[in-house]
Short mmCIF file of C-alpha atoms in Angstrom, two decimals:
data_model
loop_
_atom_site.label_atom_id
_atom_site.label_comp_id
_atom_site.label_asym_id
_atom_site.label_seq_id
_atom_site.Cartn_x
_atom_site.Cartn_y
_atom_site.Cartn_z
CA MET A 1 -13.65 -18.56 34.50
CA SER A 2 -13.16 -15.13 32.93
CA THR A 3 -9.91 -14.74 34.87
CA TYR A 4 -8.47 -17.81 33.17
CA VAL A 5 -9.70 -16.72 29.76
CA LEU A 6 -8.14 -13.29 30.17
CA ALA A 7 -4.89 -14.88 31.32
CA ALA A 8 -4.89 -17.19 28.27
CA VAL A 9 -5.48 -14.24 25.92
CA ALA A 10 -2.69 -12.31 27.66
CA GLY A 11 -0.40 -15.32 27.18
CA LEU A 12 -1.33 -15.54 23.50
CA LEU A 13 -0.56 -11.86 22.89
CA THR A 14 2.59 -11.82 25.00
CA GLY A 15 3.88 -14.99 23.35
CA ALA A 16 3.21 -13.55 19.91
CA GLY A 17 5.03 -10.35 20.79
CA LEU A 18 8.14 -12.19 21.98
CA ILE A 19 8.21 -14.92 19.34
CA ILE A 20 7.34 -12.99 16.17
CA ALA A 21 10.68 -11.39 15.47
CA ILE A 22 13.22 -11.83 12.69
CA GLY A 23 16.03 -13.78 14.27
CA PRO A 24 18.29 -16.72 13.38
CA GLN A 25 15.65 -19.30 14.25
CA ASN A 26 12.87 -17.68 12.25
CA VAL A 27 15.17 -16.98 9.31
CA PHE A 28 16.21 -20.65 9.28
CA VAL A 29 12.56 -21.79 9.29
CA ILE A 30 11.85 -19.43 6.38
CA ARG A 31 14.79 -20.78 4.39
CA GLN A 32 13.78 -24.39 5.01
CA GLY A 33 10.22 -23.58 3.99
CA VAL A 34 11.32 -21.88 0.79
CA ALA A 35 13.56 -24.85 -0.02
CA ARG A 36 10.74 -27.25 0.95
CA SER A 37 13.31 -29.18 2.94
CA HIS A 38 12.22 -31.00 6.12
CA VAL A 39 9.74 -28.24 6.97
CA ILE A 40 7.55 -30.32 9.30
CA PRO A 41 10.34 -31.62 11.59
CA VAL A 42 11.98 -28.17 11.71
CA VAL A 43 8.70 -26.48 12.62
CA ALA A 44 7.93 -29.22 15.16
CA VAL A 45 11.32 -28.80 16.87
CA CYS A 46 10.87 -25.01 17.10
CA ALA A 47 7.34 -25.23 18.48
CA ILE A 48 8.04 -28.06 20.93
CA SER A 49 11.19 -26.33 22.18
CA ASP A 50 9.22 -23.14 22.80
CA VAL A 51 6.52 -25.05 24.67
CA VAL A 52 9.14 -26.73 26.88
CA LEU A 53 10.87 -23.41 27.61
CA ILE A 54 7.59 -21.60 28.34
CA LEU A 55 6.44 -24.32 30.74
CA ALA A 56 9.88 -24.36 32.39
CA GLY A 57 9.75 -20.60 32.89
CA VAL A 58 6.27 -20.76 34.39
CA ALA A 59 7.33 -23.64 36.65
CA GLY A 60 10.12 -21.53 38.11
CA LEU A 61 13.21 -22.31 36.04
CA GLY A 62 13.45 -18.59 35.30
CA ALA A 63 14.43 -17.93 38.90
CA LEU A 64 17.22 -20.52 38.67
CA VAL A 65 18.73 -18.97 35.54
CA ALA A 66 18.41 -15.48 36.99
CA ALA A 67 20.36 -16.59 40.06
CA HIS A 68 23.28 -17.75 37.91
CA PRO A 69 24.30 -14.93 35.50
CA ALA A 70 27.24 -17.01 34.26
CA VAL A 71 24.78 -19.28 32.44
CA VAL A 72 23.52 -16.35 30.37
CA THR A 73 27.08 -15.13 29.68
CA ILE A 74 28.21 -18.53 28.42
CA ALA A 75 25.07 -18.82 26.29
CA LYS A 76 25.78 -15.41 24.74
CA ILE A 77 29.36 -16.31 23.80
CA VAL A 78 28.62 -19.79 22.45
CA GLY A 79 25.37 -18.79 20.77
CA GLY A 80 26.83 -15.60 19.29
CA GLY A 81 29.80 -17.44 17.84
CA TYR A 82 27.59 -20.13 16.32
CA VAL A 83 25.24 -17.57 14.77
CA VAL A 84 28.21 -15.69 13.26
CA VAL A 85 29.43 -18.92 11.64
CA LEU A 86 25.98 -19.51 10.15
CA GLY A 87 25.96 -15.93 8.87
CA LEU A 88 29.31 -16.42 7.16
CA MET A 89 28.04 -19.61 5.55
CA ALA A 90 25.02 -17.71 4.18
CA ALA A 91 27.31 -14.94 2.88
CA ARG A 92 29.44 -17.57 1.14
CA ARG A 93 26.35 -19.01 -0.57
CA CYS A 94 25.31 -15.51 -1.65
CA LEU A 95 28.69 -14.85 -3.29
CA ARG A 96 28.78 -18.10 -5.25
CA SER A 97 28.04 -18.25 -8.93
CA SER A 98 24.44 -18.50 -10.14
CA GLU A 99 25.00 -22.05 -11.29
CA ALA A 100 26.26 -23.15 -7.86
CA ILE A 101 23.29 -21.54 -6.15
CA VAL A 102 20.83 -23.38 -8.37
CA THR A 103 22.58 -26.66 -7.63
CA ASN A 104 22.53 -26.05 -3.90
CA ALA A 105 18.85 -25.13 -3.97
CA GLY A 106 18.11 -28.42 -5.70
CA GLU A 107 20.28 -30.37 -3.29
CA ALA A 108 18.59 -28.85 -0.24
CA ASN A 109 16.03 -31.64 -0.19
CA ASN A 110 18.84 -34.21 0.05
CA VAL A 111 20.15 -32.79 3.32
CA SER A 112 19.71 -35.25 6.17
CA ARG A 113 16.61 -34.74 8.26
CA TRP A 114 18.73 -35.18 11.38
CA ALA A 115 21.16 -32.51 10.18
CA ALA A 116 18.27 -30.06 9.75
CA VAL A 117 16.87 -31.00 13.15
CA GLY A 118 20.30 -30.63 14.76
CA MET A 119 20.78 -27.14 13.33
CA THR A 120 17.28 -26.17 14.48
CA LEU A 121 18.04 -27.40 17.99
CA ALA A 122 21.31 -25.45 18.04
CA LEU A 123 19.69 -22.24 16.80
CA THR A 124 16.99 -22.63 19.44
CA TRP A 125 18.84 -23.77 22.53
CA LEU A 126 22.10 -21.85 21.97
CA ASN A 127 20.27 -18.57 21.53
CA PRO A 128 20.43 -16.65 24.86
CA HIS A 129 17.42 -14.57 23.87
CA VAL A 130 15.36 -17.74 24.22
CA TYR A 131 16.21 -17.89 27.91
CA LEU A 132 15.93 -14.14 28.47
CA ASP A 133 12.60 -13.80 26.65
CA THR A 134 10.86 -17.15 26.80
CA VAL A 135 12.07 -18.41 30.18
CA LEU A 136 12.74 -15.32 32.31
CA THR A 137 10.29 -12.78 30.87
CA MET A 138 7.48 -15.20 30.09
CA GLY A 139 7.92 -16.95 33.42
CA ALA A 140 7.80 -13.70 35.34
CA ILE A 141 4.70 -12.41 33.54
CA ALA A 142 2.93 -15.76 33.87
CA ASN A 143 3.56 -15.94 37.61
CA SER A 144 2.11 -12.46 38.01
CA HIS A 145 -1.28 -13.99 37.08
CA GLY A 146 -1.30 -16.09 40.24
CA ASN A 147 -3.48 -19.18 40.00
CA ALA A 148 -4.18 -18.42 36.33
CA LYS A 149 -0.49 -18.71 35.37
CA TRP A 150 -1.03 -22.03 33.59
CA ALA A 151 -3.83 -20.53 31.52
CA PHE A 152 -1.33 -17.84 30.53
CA ALA A 153 1.17 -20.56 29.64
CA ILE A 154 -1.39 -22.32 27.44
CA GLY A 155 -2.04 -19.09 25.54
CA ALA A 156 1.70 -18.49 25.08
CA CYS A 157 2.24 -22.05 23.86
CA LEU A 158 -0.63 -21.65 21.39
CA ALA A 159 0.99 -18.48 20.02
CA SER A 160 4.22 -20.40 19.38
CA LEU A 161 2.45 -23.31 17.66
CA LEU A 162 0.45 -20.98 15.41
CA TRP A 163 3.44 -18.82 14.54
CA PHE A 164 5.84 -21.55 13.50
CA ALA A 165 3.17 -23.46 11.59
CA SER A 166 2.27 -20.27 9.71
CA LEU A 167 5.91 -19.38 9.12
CA GLY A 168 6.87 -22.77 7.71
CA GLY A 169 3.70 -23.13 5.63
CA GLY A 170 3.84 -19.57 4.33
CA ALA A 171 7.48 -19.90 3.27
CA THR A 172 6.66 -23.14 1.45
CA ARG A 173 4.02 -21.35 -0.62
CA LEU A 174 6.59 -18.72 -1.59
CA ALA A 175 8.86 -21.40 -3.05
CA ARG A 176 7.75 -20.69 -6.64
CA HIS A 177 9.09 -17.14 -6.30
CA PHE A 178 12.55 -18.55 -5.59
CA ALA A 179 12.95 -20.46 -8.83
CA SER A 180 15.64 -18.01 -9.98
CA PRO A 181 19.23 -17.92 -8.65
CA ARG A 182 18.89 -14.18 -7.99
CA SER A 183 16.07 -14.75 -5.51
CA TRP A 184 18.14 -17.27 -3.59
CA ARG A 185 21.04 -14.85 -3.56
CA VAL A 186 18.86 -12.10 -2.09
CA LEU A 187 17.47 -14.49 0.54
CA ASP A 188 20.94 -15.64 1.55
CA ALA A 189 22.09 -12.02 1.72
CA VAL A 190 19.26 -11.25 4.16
CA VAL A 191 20.10 -14.37 6.16
CA ALA A 192 23.76 -13.34 6.33
CA VAL A 193 23.01 -9.78 7.47
CA VAL A 194 20.53 -10.87 10.15
CA MET A 195 22.72 -13.63 11.56
CA LEU A 196 25.97 -11.65 11.51
CA ALA A 197 24.28 -8.68 13.18
CA MET A 198 22.62 -10.88 15.79
CA GLY A 199 25.82 -12.79 16.52
CA ALA A 200 27.86 -9.59 16.82
CA MET A 201 25.31 -8.04 19.18
CA LEU A 202 25.24 -11.13 21.39
CA ILE A 203 29.03 -11.26 21.70
CA ALA A 204 29.28 -7.49 22.23
CA SER A 205 26.72 -7.65 25.04
CA VAL A 206 28.94 -9.90 27.17
#
């Protein structure tokens, strides 16, 4: 029994280490939380996607992706390009007038739920780091625990659920600090820098 508990704890810590990082997906969740726009479906998509990828990696999908390097290369090009576009959009919002930023912040809640979900899916599944970290790395570490690999997977999945729930809920509570246009401008500037840097690094790594 202790073997399975230790494996679950290892999965929780490993999952936290790989998931808790400032990247396009996390930045998007933060922005949605601050805007109080479709937070629950966005968080649900992120968490469920992570669970699916973790379980796939543990089940052996990691070996399939590793055997076909072209899959990772294509993911880097497509994902990098998409992230760069999102970074440019954030930079454009940052450079707009204060009045336009206030209007956009107010209109955030009117954005279609499906549009928010679609962007979340794209940021998740087009990000090659998801496959490199969550599928390959997590799958390899989990399988090193032998019969306790599924206990490891449960711990890793729990880490993802806790992280995204905390991220979305925490950002929502910070919403009152973003009542001014300047705060939104700073947030969008951070979003632009992170996404442009991430996109450039992904494309350059091909």
